[in-house]
């Protein structure tokens, strides 16, 4: 028997930010100046994001700091803060890039002639395997999200939700299905099992995949029209 | 819109321990002496566990150290290490205690006359609400597990699995149902959503519960005999 492997606490900080204010309480309840209103979308923004993706996915979110970005871009901190609220926002942009790459791969595996249910499972399996094959830094980004008034936002979640809506349009998914809830369940299982696999050499990929597919098939059957 | 709340990386360390050896590679690949073979189950063990539960659930796993236990019990480190492999093992015992308390509450809410499906949902809802009402230290312990040759071990998971087996015996759950996979899906959703709630003041309990119940109902319907 192998013994005592467990996942670390993954509780983040409770915080509340608002888009349209230029001061905000930071994590310790103090006040910090942030970027004002709209994001500047220019070549510099693109360079910042490219560099952030490079650092975040190769060295991890801990290595991704504003100081590091400024050093490598040879620029002032204001160049960053004029474009991004804080490092959390930059991390979310990195997550979006990682997840777009992931979901492009997963959607590429879909079969045009297959049923919704078959494609739903293919998408989940392909995405999960892609996450598994990447390093833990990439895996970290697949679990990042933001909370908005309309719920949890994460690219993987949105893409699964969109597929469910397509299934509805095709008459293969019950019209009353809450595609966001279905997708959130799949995303939680996918990232939860992915993290367990990354944390335990004794927990095998096939076991993780089988558990995920059990959940995916249950959710899929629950949505079925027939 | 609220912005940029995300869960922290919850990747633990990959490690492999064996029960019957008295040396073992530690997290950094070195060698450390551990307790030899069988656990000593005596009054001192009980006092250590009681104190560990007290510290762990009130001040968090970070505050729970062998040094702290020795100081409060006024004992030598060997007293601890003769009984427990390391602090990870002590944390797992604390987790077991927390989860036994939680599942006793949840099982107490079951209705003797209700169907399996109704009781399955009651158990999940009661456990989830209990976790939500506890502090984040307690929540942390609900997500602890160990990997054994037969799969993931966690008290919540085992109790849900046992309920599914009861459903099978009563003919309300399909005989071919893998109760462990079903339970692991529910446990992952329960602890995953619980952690999101703890980390984001903007993510509401009712939204989390609704998402969990969607998954629970899907798994429940998937197991149904009729």
Short mmCIF file of C-alpha atoms in Angstrom, two decimals:
data_model
loop_
_atom_site.label_atom_id
_atom_site.label_comp_id
_atom_site.label_asym_id
_atom_site.label_seq_id
_atom_site.Cartn_x
_atom_site.Cartn_y
_atom_site.Cartn_z
CA UNK A 1 0.00 0.00 0.00
CA UNK A 2 1.23 3.50 -0.73
CA UNK A 3 0.50 6.10 1.83
CA UNK A 4 -0.12 9.73 2.62
CA UNK A 5 -0.43 11.58 -0.61
CA UNK A 6 -2.76 14.49 -0.42
CA UNK A 7 -3.60 17.62 -2.24
CA UNK A 8 -2.54 20.94 -0.81
CA UNK A 9 -4.95 23.59 0.25
CA UNK A 10 -6.06 25.40 -2.86
CA UNK A 11 -8.10 28.09 -1.19
CA UNK A 12 -7.52 31.48 -2.79
CA UNK A 13 -8.14 34.84 -1.24
CA UNK A 14 -11.63 36.23 -1.06
CA UNK A 15 -11.65 39.48 -2.89
CA UNK A 16 -13.98 41.79 -4.67
CA UNK A 17 -12.85 43.99 -7.53
CA UNK A 18 -14.79 46.37 -9.72
CA UNK A 19 -14.04 47.24 -13.31
CA UNK A 20 -14.87 50.90 -13.35
CA UNK A 21 -12.95 52.13 -10.33
CA UNK A 22 -9.29 53.06 -10.31
CA UNK A 23 -8.64 52.36 -6.67
CA UNK A 24 -9.37 49.08 -5.05
CA UNK A 25 -8.80 47.27 -1.80
CA UNK A 26 -5.95 44.86 -2.21
CA UNK A 27 -5.65 41.43 -0.60
CA UNK A 28 -4.69 42.91 2.75
CA UNK A 29 -7.47 45.45 2.79
CA UNK A 30 -5.25 48.38 1.80
CA UNK A 31 -5.70 50.66 -1.19
CA UNK A 32 -3.78 50.38 -4.43
CA UNK A 33 -3.90 52.34 -7.65
CA UNK A 34 -4.95 50.29 -10.67
CA UNK A 35 -5.28 50.91 -14.38
CA UNK A 36 -8.08 53.23 -15.30
CA UNK A 37 -11.11 51.83 -17.05
CA UNK A 38 -10.63 50.39 -20.53
CA UNK A 39 -7.77 48.14 -21.51
CA UNK A 40 -5.27 49.62 -23.99
CA UNK A 41 -5.03 47.07 -26.81
CA UNK A 42 -1.79 47.81 -28.69
CA UNK A 43 1.44 46.17 -29.80
CA UNK A 44 2.87 46.63 -26.30
CA UNK A 45 -0.11 44.78 -24.79
CA UNK A 46 0.50 41.95 -27.20
CA UNK A 47 4.20 41.81 -26.29
CA UNK A 48 3.35 41.79 -22.57
CA UNK A 49 0.88 38.92 -23.05
CA UNK A 50 3.26 36.88 -25.23
CA UNK A 51 6.01 37.24 -22.64
CA UNK A 52 3.58 36.45 -19.79
CA UNK A 53 2.42 33.26 -21.55
CA UNK A 54 6.04 32.27 -22.04
CA UNK A 55 6.97 32.81 -18.39
CA UNK A 56 3.71 31.46 -16.92
CA UNK A 57 3.62 28.23 -18.93
CA UNK A 58 7.35 27.45 -18.67
CA UNK A 59 8.16 28.60 -15.14
CA UNK A 60 4.78 28.84 -13.45
CA UNK A 61 2.52 31.58 -12.14
CA UNK A 62 4.89 32.25 -9.21
CA UNK A 63 7.62 33.34 -11.62
CA UNK A 64 5.23 35.68 -13.44
CA UNK A 65 5.59 39.07 -11.73
CA UNK A 66 5.29 42.66 -12.90
CA UNK A 67 8.96 43.19 -11.90
CA UNK A 68 10.01 40.30 -14.15
CA UNK A 69 7.93 41.57 -17.06
CA UNK A 70 9.40 45.07 -16.72
CA UNK A 71 12.95 43.72 -16.57
CA UNK A 72 12.56 41.58 -19.68
CA UNK A 73 10.70 44.26 -21.63
CA UNK A 74 13.00 46.99 -20.29
CA UNK A 75 10.03 49.17 -19.41
CA UNK A 76 8.51 51.09 -16.50
CA UNK A 77 5.85 49.50 -14.26
CA UNK A 78 3.36 52.10 -15.50
CA UNK A 79 3.57 50.54 -18.99
CA UNK A 80 2.12 47.37 -17.47
CA UNK A 81 -0.35 49.02 -15.10
CA UNK A 82 -1.70 51.26 -17.87
CA UNK A 83 -2.78 48.07 -19.64
CA UNK A 84 -3.55 45.54 -16.91
CA UNK A 85 -5.17 45.93 -13.52
CA UNK A 86 -2.72 43.64 -11.74
CA UNK A 87 -0.85 40.37 -12.07
CA UNK A 88 -4.10 38.45 -11.44
CA UNK A 89 -5.58 39.96 -14.59
CA UNK A 90 -2.42 39.07 -16.54
CA UNK A 91 -2.66 35.50 -15.24
CA UNK A 92 -6.25 35.31 -16.45
CA UNK A 93 -5.15 36.42 -19.92
CA UNK A 94 -2.45 33.71 -19.86
CA UNK A 95 -5.13 31.20 -18.80
CA UNK A 96 -7.33 32.28 -21.70
CA UNK A 97 -4.46 31.67 -24.16
CA UNK A 98 -3.68 28.22 -22.68
CA UNK A 99 -7.32 27.21 -22.71
CA UNK A 100 -7.86 28.46 -26.27
CA UNK A 101 -4.92 26.28 -27.38
CA UNK A 102 -6.36 23.34 -25.45
CA UNK A 103 -9.90 23.69 -26.77
CA UNK A 104 -8.71 24.18 -30.35
CA UNK A 105 -6.97 20.80 -30.04
CA UNK A 106 -10.07 19.23 -28.48
CA UNK A 107 -12.47 20.65 -31.08
CA UNK A 108 -10.15 19.47 -33.82
CA UNK A 109 -10.77 15.88 -32.68
CA UNK A 110 -14.56 16.15 -33.13
CA UNK A 111 -16.10 14.05 -35.90
CA UNK A 112 -18.53 15.88 -38.22
CA UNK A 113 -20.72 12.80 -38.68
CA UNK A 114 -20.77 11.69 -35.02
CA UNK A 115 -23.68 12.16 -32.63
CA UNK A 116 -23.64 14.93 -30.05
CA UNK A 117 -23.06 12.39 -27.31
CA UNK A 118 -20.08 10.83 -29.07
CA UNK A 119 -18.52 14.23 -29.73
CA UNK A 120 -19.19 15.37 -26.16
CA UNK A 121 -17.12 12.45 -24.86
CA UNK A 122 -14.41 12.96 -27.51
CA UNK A 123 -14.06 16.63 -26.55
CA UNK A 124 -13.75 15.83 -22.85
CA UNK A 125 -11.33 12.96 -23.35
CA UNK A 126 -9.10 14.92 -25.75
CA UNK A 127 -9.00 18.00 -23.52
CA UNK A 128 -8.27 15.92 -20.40
CA UNK A 129 -5.44 14.02 -22.11
CA UNK A 130 -3.94 17.26 -23.43
CA UNK A 131 -3.97 18.75 -19.92
CA UNK A 132 -2.41 15.56 -18.54
CA UNK A 133 0.43 15.68 -21.06
CA UNK A 134 1.27 19.31 -20.31
CA UNK A 135 3.31 20.42 -17.27
CA UNK A 136 1.76 21.43 -13.96
CA UNK A 137 2.12 25.15 -14.81
CA UNK A 138 -0.17 24.71 -17.80
CA UNK A 139 -2.52 22.59 -15.66
CA UNK A 140 -2.70 25.40 -13.13
CA UNK A 141 -3.98 27.77 -15.82
CA UNK A 142 -6.77 25.40 -16.89
CA UNK A 143 -8.28 25.78 -13.39
CA UNK A 144 -8.17 29.61 -13.30
CA UNK A 145 -11.48 31.41 -13.56
CA UNK A 146 -13.19 34.65 -12.77
CA UNK A 147 -16.55 35.17 -11.12
CA UNK A 148 -18.89 37.54 -12.93
CA UNK A 149 -22.51 38.47 -12.34
CA UNK A 150 -23.55 35.75 -14.77
CA UNK A 151 -21.41 33.08 -13.15
CA UNK A 152 -18.03 31.41 -13.47
CA UNK A 153 -15.96 32.34 -16.54
CA UNK A 154 -13.29 30.03 -17.95
CA UNK A 155 -12.61 29.31 -21.62
CA UNK A 156 -12.90 25.51 -21.23
CA UNK A 157 -16.23 25.91 -19.49
CA UNK A 158 -17.52 28.32 -22.15
CA UNK A 159 -16.49 25.98 -24.98
CA UNK A 160 -18.15 22.92 -23.41
CA UNK A 161 -21.24 25.02 -22.79
CA UNK A 162 -21.25 26.10 -26.47
CA UNK A 163 -21.08 22.45 -27.58
CA UNK A 164 -24.08 21.61 -25.38
CA UNK A 165 -25.99 24.52 -26.96
CA UNK A 166 -25.15 23.09 -30.41
CA UNK A 167 -26.55 19.76 -29.25
CA UNK A 168 -29.73 21.56 -28.24
CA UNK A 169 -29.99 23.24 -31.64
CA UNK A 170 -29.54 19.83 -33.29
CA UNK A 171 -32.34 18.37 -31.14
CA UNK A 172 -29.99 15.90 -29.46
CA UNK A 173 -29.98 17.65 -26.07
CA UNK A 174 -33.11 18.36 -24.02
CA UNK A 175 -34.19 21.99 -24.47
CA UNK A 176 -34.41 22.61 -20.71
CA UNK A 177 -30.75 21.59 -20.15
CA UNK A 178 -28.72 24.22 -18.31
CA UNK A 179 -25.61 24.09 -20.50
CA UNK A 180 -23.59 26.18 -18.07
CA UNK A 181 -24.27 23.89 -15.11
CA UNK A 182 -23.51 20.81 -17.20
CA UNK A 183 -20.27 22.38 -18.43
CA UNK A 184 -19.24 23.53 -14.95
CA UNK A 185 -19.60 19.98 -13.65
CA UNK A 186 -17.40 18.62 -16.44
CA UNK A 187 -14.79 21.36 -15.98
CA UNK A 188 -14.63 20.77 -12.19
CA UNK A 189 -14.14 17.04 -12.70
CA UNK A 190 -11.57 17.54 -15.45
CA UNK A 191 -9.40 20.00 -13.53
CA UNK A 192 -9.94 18.23 -10.18
CA UNK A 193 -8.83 14.85 -11.50
CA UNK A 194 -6.03 16.48 -13.53
CA UNK A 195 -4.66 18.04 -10.36
CA UNK A 196 -4.88 14.76 -8.44
CA UNK A 197 -2.92 13.04 -11.22
CA UNK A 198 -0.26 15.76 -11.16
CA UNK A 199 0.07 15.47 -7.37
CA UNK A 200 0.24 11.68 -7.00
CA UNK A 201 2.51 9.37 -8.94
CA UNK A 202 0.47 6.44 -7.60
CA UNK A 203 -2.77 7.70 -9.08
CA UNK A 204 -2.82 6.45 -12.66
CA UNK A 205 -3.96 8.31 -15.78
CA UNK A 206 -6.30 5.47 -16.76
CA UNK A 207 -8.02 5.53 -13.33
CA UNK A 208 -8.43 9.29 -13.57
CA UNK A 209 -9.77 9.09 -17.12
CA UNK A 210 -12.23 6.30 -16.20
CA UNK A 211 -13.56 8.34 -13.29
CA UNK A 212 -13.92 11.44 -15.48
CA UNK A 213 -15.69 9.47 -18.22
CA UNK A 214 -18.12 8.04 -15.66
CA UNK A 215 -19.15 11.60 -14.76
CA UNK A 216 -19.15 12.73 -18.39
CA UNK A 217 -21.40 9.83 -19.43
CA UNK A 218 -23.77 10.50 -16.53
CA UNK A 219 -24.06 14.19 -17.48
CA UNK A 220 -24.40 13.26 -21.14
CA UNK A 221 -27.15 10.69 -20.49
CA UNK A 222 -28.96 13.23 -18.30
CA UNK A 223 -29.13 15.69 -21.23
CA UNK A 224 -30.27 13.13 -23.82
CA UNK A 225 -33.61 13.78 -25.54
CA UNK A 226 -34.54 10.19 -26.28
CA UNK B 1 -18.98 42.92 -13.01
CA UNK B 2 -16.59 41.57 -10.44
CA UNK B 3 -13.20 40.57 -11.63
CA UNK B 4 -10.16 38.40 -11.17
CA UNK B 5 -10.90 35.89 -8.49
CA UNK B 6 -9.19 32.64 -9.03
CA UNK B 7 -8.28 29.54 -7.16
CA UNK B 8 -4.69 29.00 -6.17
CA UNK B 9 -2.61 26.15 -7.40
CA UNK B 10 -3.47 23.13 -5.27
CA UNK B 11 -0.83 20.81 -6.63
CA UNK B 12 0.79 18.76 -3.87
CA UNK B 13 4.07 16.97 -4.01
CA UNK B 14 4.36 13.68 -5.81
CA UNK B 15 5.58 11.12 -3.37
CA UNK B 16 5.58 7.45 -2.75
CA UNK B 17 5.64 5.98 0.75
CA UNK B 18 5.52 2.41 1.93
CA UNK B 19 4.04 1.13 5.13
CA UNK B 20 6.52 -1.52 6.07
CA UNK B 21 9.79 0.35 5.71
CA UNK B 22 11.35 2.51 8.38
CA UNK B 23 13.32 4.77 6.07
CA UNK B 24 11.79 6.69 3.26
CA UNK B 25 12.61 9.35 0.73
CA UNK B 26 11.27 12.65 1.91
CA UNK B 27 9.84 15.39 -0.32
CA UNK B 28 13.28 16.54 -1.38
CA UNK B 29 14.53 13.07 -2.21
CA UNK B 30 16.60 12.68 0.96
CA UNK B 31 16.25 9.95 3.55
CA UNK B 32 14.46 10.30 6.84
CA UNK B 33 13.82 7.89 9.67
CA UNK B 34 10.14 7.19 10.27
CA UNK B 35 8.12 5.22 12.76
CA UNK B 36 8.63 1.50 12.49
CA UNK B 37 5.82 -0.62 11.13
CA UNK B 38 2.65 -0.79 13.17
CA UNK B 39 0.98 2.19 14.77
CA UNK B 40 1.02 2.27 18.59
CA UNK B 41 -2.61 2.79 19.62
CA UNK B 42 -2.57 4.04 23.21
CA UNK B 43 -3.77 6.92 25.39
CA UNK B 44 -0.88 9.04 24.15
CA UNK B 45 -1.92 8.44 20.53
CA UNK B 46 -5.41 9.56 21.42
CA UNK B 47 -4.11 12.71 23.12
CA UNK B 48 -1.95 13.53 20.10
CA UNK B 49 -4.91 13.12 17.73
CA UNK B 50 -7.26 15.16 19.92
CA UNK B 51 -4.74 18.00 20.07
CA UNK B 52 -4.03 17.73 16.34
CA UNK B 53 -7.76 17.98 15.53
CA UNK B 54 -8.01 21.02 17.78
CA UNK B 55 -5.06 22.80 16.16
CA UNK B 56 -5.85 21.70 12.59
CA UNK B 57 -9.52 22.67 12.61
CA UNK B 58 -9.08 25.95 14.52
CA UNK B 59 -5.82 27.26 13.15
CA UNK B 60 -5.31 25.29 9.95
CA UNK B 61 -2.94 22.62 8.68
CA UNK B 62 -0.06 25.12 8.50
CA UNK B 63 -0.20 25.58 12.28
CA UNK B 64 -0.16 21.83 12.86
CA UNK B 65 3.50 20.86 13.26
CA UNK B 66 5.33 18.20 15.25
CA UNK B 67 7.16 21.00 17.13
CA UNK B 68 3.84 22.52 18.18
CA UNK B 69 2.43 19.14 19.27
CA UNK B 70 5.57 18.43 21.35
CA UNK B 71 5.45 21.84 22.98
CA UNK B 72 1.79 21.55 23.99
CA UNK B 73 2.11 17.93 25.12
CA UNK B 74 5.47 18.63 26.75
CA UNK B 75 6.98 15.57 25.11
CA UNK B 76 9.91 14.51 22.95
CA UNK B 77 9.60 14.29 19.14
CA UNK B 78 10.17 10.54 19.40
CA UNK B 79 6.84 10.21 21.24
CA UNK B 80 5.15 11.50 18.07
CA UNK B 81 7.34 9.66 15.57
CA UNK B 82 6.92 6.35 17.41
CA UNK B 83 3.21 6.65 16.66
CA UNK B 84 2.90 8.54 13.37
CA UNK B 85 5.02 8.43 10.25
CA UNK B 86 5.02 12.19 9.74
CA UNK B 87 2.82 15.26 9.88
CA UNK B 88 1.10 14.18 6.65
CA UNK B 89 -0.15 11.05 8.39
CA UNK B 90 -1.34 13.13 11.35
CA UNK B 91 -3.19 15.43 8.94
CA UNK B 92 -4.90 12.42 7.39
CA UNK B 93 -6.08 11.29 10.83
CA UNK B 94 -7.43 14.80 11.46
CA UNK B 95 -9.18 14.63 8.07
CA UNK B 96 -10.73 11.30 9.03
CA UNK B 97 -12.11 12.80 12.25
CA UNK B 98 -13.54 15.87 10.43
CA UNK B 99 -15.12 13.74 7.75
CA UNK B 100 -16.60 11.28 10.24
CA UNK B 101 -18.24 14.22 12.03
CA UNK B 102 -19.50 15.55 8.68
CA UNK B 103 -20.86 12.23 7.43
CA UNK B 104 -22.53 11.45 10.76
CA UNK B 105 -24.44 14.74 10.36
CA UNK B 106 -25.29 13.94 6.74
CA UNK B 107 -26.45 10.39 7.49
CA UNK B 108 -28.54 11.69 10.35
CA UNK B 109 -30.58 13.67 7.80
CA UNK B 110 -31.52 10.57 5.79
CA UNK B 111 -35.17 9.53 5.83
CA UNK B 112 -35.85 5.84 6.52
CA UNK B 113 -38.91 5.78 4.25
CA UNK B 114 -37.40 7.76 1.37
CA UNK B 115 -36.17 6.27 -1.90
CA UNK B 116 -32.47 5.75 -2.53
CA UNK B 117 -32.46 8.64 -4.96
CA UNK B 118 -34.08 11.03 -2.49
CA UNK B 119 -31.64 10.02 0.27
CA UNK B 120 -28.67 10.27 -2.12
CA UNK B 121 -29.53 13.92 -2.80
CA UNK B 122 -30.25 14.61 0.91
CA UNK B 123 -26.86 13.19 1.92
CA UNK B 124 -25.00 15.30 -0.66
CA UNK B 125 -26.91 18.47 0.11
CA UNK B 126 -26.50 18.10 3.89
CA UNK B 127 -22.79 17.33 3.66
CA UNK B 128 -22.17 20.21 1.26
CA UNK B 129 -24.03 22.69 3.46
CA UNK B 130 -22.15 21.49 6.55
CA UNK B 131 -18.81 21.99 4.77
CA UNK B 132 -19.93 25.45 3.62
CA UNK B 133 -20.83 26.51 7.16
CA UNK B 134 -17.48 25.39 8.59
CA UNK B 135 -14.29 27.44 8.29
CA UNK B 136 -11.77 27.01 5.48
CA UNK B 137 -9.51 24.88 7.73
CA UNK B 138 -12.23 22.28 8.07
CA UNK B 139 -12.95 22.55 4.34
CA UNK B 140 -9.31 21.82 3.62
CA UNK B 141 -9.56 18.52 5.51
CA UNK B 142 -12.61 17.39 3.52
CA UNK B 143 -10.43 17.41 0.38
CA UNK B 144 -7.53 15.41 1.85
CA UNK B 145 -7.10 11.86 0.61
CA UNK B 146 -4.59 9.12 0.25
CA UNK B 147 -3.89 6.99 -2.80
CA UNK B 148 -3.82 3.25 -2.17
CA UNK B 149 -3.56 0.30 -4.51
CA UNK B 150 -7.35 0.10 -4.60
CA UNK B 151 -7.81 3.79 -5.38
CA UNK B 152 -8.50 7.08 -3.64
CA UNK B 153 -9.31 6.90 0.09
CA UNK B 154 -11.32 9.61 1.84
CA UNK B 155 -14.06 9.11 4.43
CA UNK B 156 -16.66 11.17 2.53
CA UNK B 157 -15.99 9.16 -0.60
CA UNK B 158 -16.21 5.85 1.27
CA UNK B 159 -19.51 6.81 2.91
CA UNK B 160 -21.12 7.90 -0.37
CA UNK B 161 -19.87 4.68 -1.94
CA UNK B 162 -21.44 2.66 0.90
CA UNK B 163 -24.79 4.40 0.35
CA UNK B 164 -24.68 3.50 -3.35
CA UNK B 165 -23.97 -0.13 -2.40
CA UNK B 166 -27.02 -0.04 -0.13
CA UNK B 167 -29.04 1.24 -3.09
CA UNK B 168 -27.79 -1.72 -5.10
CA UNK B 169 -28.80 -4.15 -2.35
CA UNK B 170 -32.26 -2.57 -2.28
CA UNK B 171 -32.58 -2.98 -6.06
CA UNK B 172 -32.79 0.78 -6.62
CA UNK B 173 -29.35 1.11 -8.20
CA UNK B 174 -28.21 -0.82 -11.28
CA UNK B 175 -26.06 -3.80 -10.28
CA UNK B 176 -23.25 -2.87 -12.70
CA UNK B 177 -22.84 0.59 -11.12
CA UNK B 178 -19.26 1.35 -10.02
CA UNK B 179 -20.07 2.86 -6.63
CA UNK B 180 -16.52 4.13 -6.13
CA UNK B 181 -16.47 6.04 -9.44
CA UNK B 182 -19.91 7.50 -8.74
CA UNK B 183 -18.81 8.54 -5.25
CA UNK B 184 -15.53 10.01 -6.46
CA UNK B 185 -17.39 12.21 -8.94
CA UNK B 186 -19.68 13.51 -6.20
CA UNK B 187 -16.79 14.09 -3.77
CA UNK B 188 -14.75 15.98 -6.41
CA UNK B 189 -17.72 18.22 -7.20
CA UNK B 190 -18.55 18.77 -3.52
CA UNK B 191 -15.03 19.75 -2.47
CA UNK B 192 -14.30 21.62 -5.72
CA UNK B 193 -17.39 23.81 -5.44
CA UNK B 194 -16.84 24.19 -1.68
CA UNK B 195 -13.38 25.56 -2.31
CA UNK B 196 -14.64 27.96 -4.99
CA UNK B 197 -17.24 29.28 -2.54
CA UNK B 198 -14.59 29.74 0.16
CA UNK B 199 -12.31 31.62 -2.25
CA UNK B 200 -14.85 33.98 -3.85
CA UNK B 201 -17.27 36.18 -1.98
CA UNK B 202 -19.04 36.85 -5.29
CA UNK B 203 -19.79 33.19 -5.92
CA UNK B 204 -23.00 32.47 -4.06
CA UNK B 205 -23.87 29.40 -2.00
CA UNK B 206 -27.10 28.86 -3.94
CA UNK B 207 -25.24 28.89 -7.29
CA UNK B 208 -22.72 26.40 -5.95
CA UNK B 209 -25.44 24.16 -4.53
CA UNK B 210 -27.45 24.27 -7.78
CA UNK B 211 -24.37 23.27 -9.79
CA UNK B 212 -23.58 20.44 -7.37
CA UNK B 213 -27.17 19.17 -7.44
CA UNK B 214 -27.13 19.18 -11.24
CA UNK B 215 -24.16 16.79 -11.13
CA UNK B 216 -25.66 14.75 -8.28
CA UNK B 217 -28.95 14.33 -10.14
CA UNK B 218 -27.13 13.32 -13.32
CA UNK B 219 -25.10 10.68 -11.46
CA UNK B 220 -28.20 9.54 -9.59
CA UNK B 221 -30.28 9.19 -12.78
CA UNK B 222 -27.41 7.30 -14.41
CA UNK B 223 -27.50 4.68 -11.62
CA UNK B 224 -31.31 4.26 -11.63
CA UNK B 225 -32.66 0.78 -12.37
CA UNK B 226 -35.98 1.81 -13.90
#
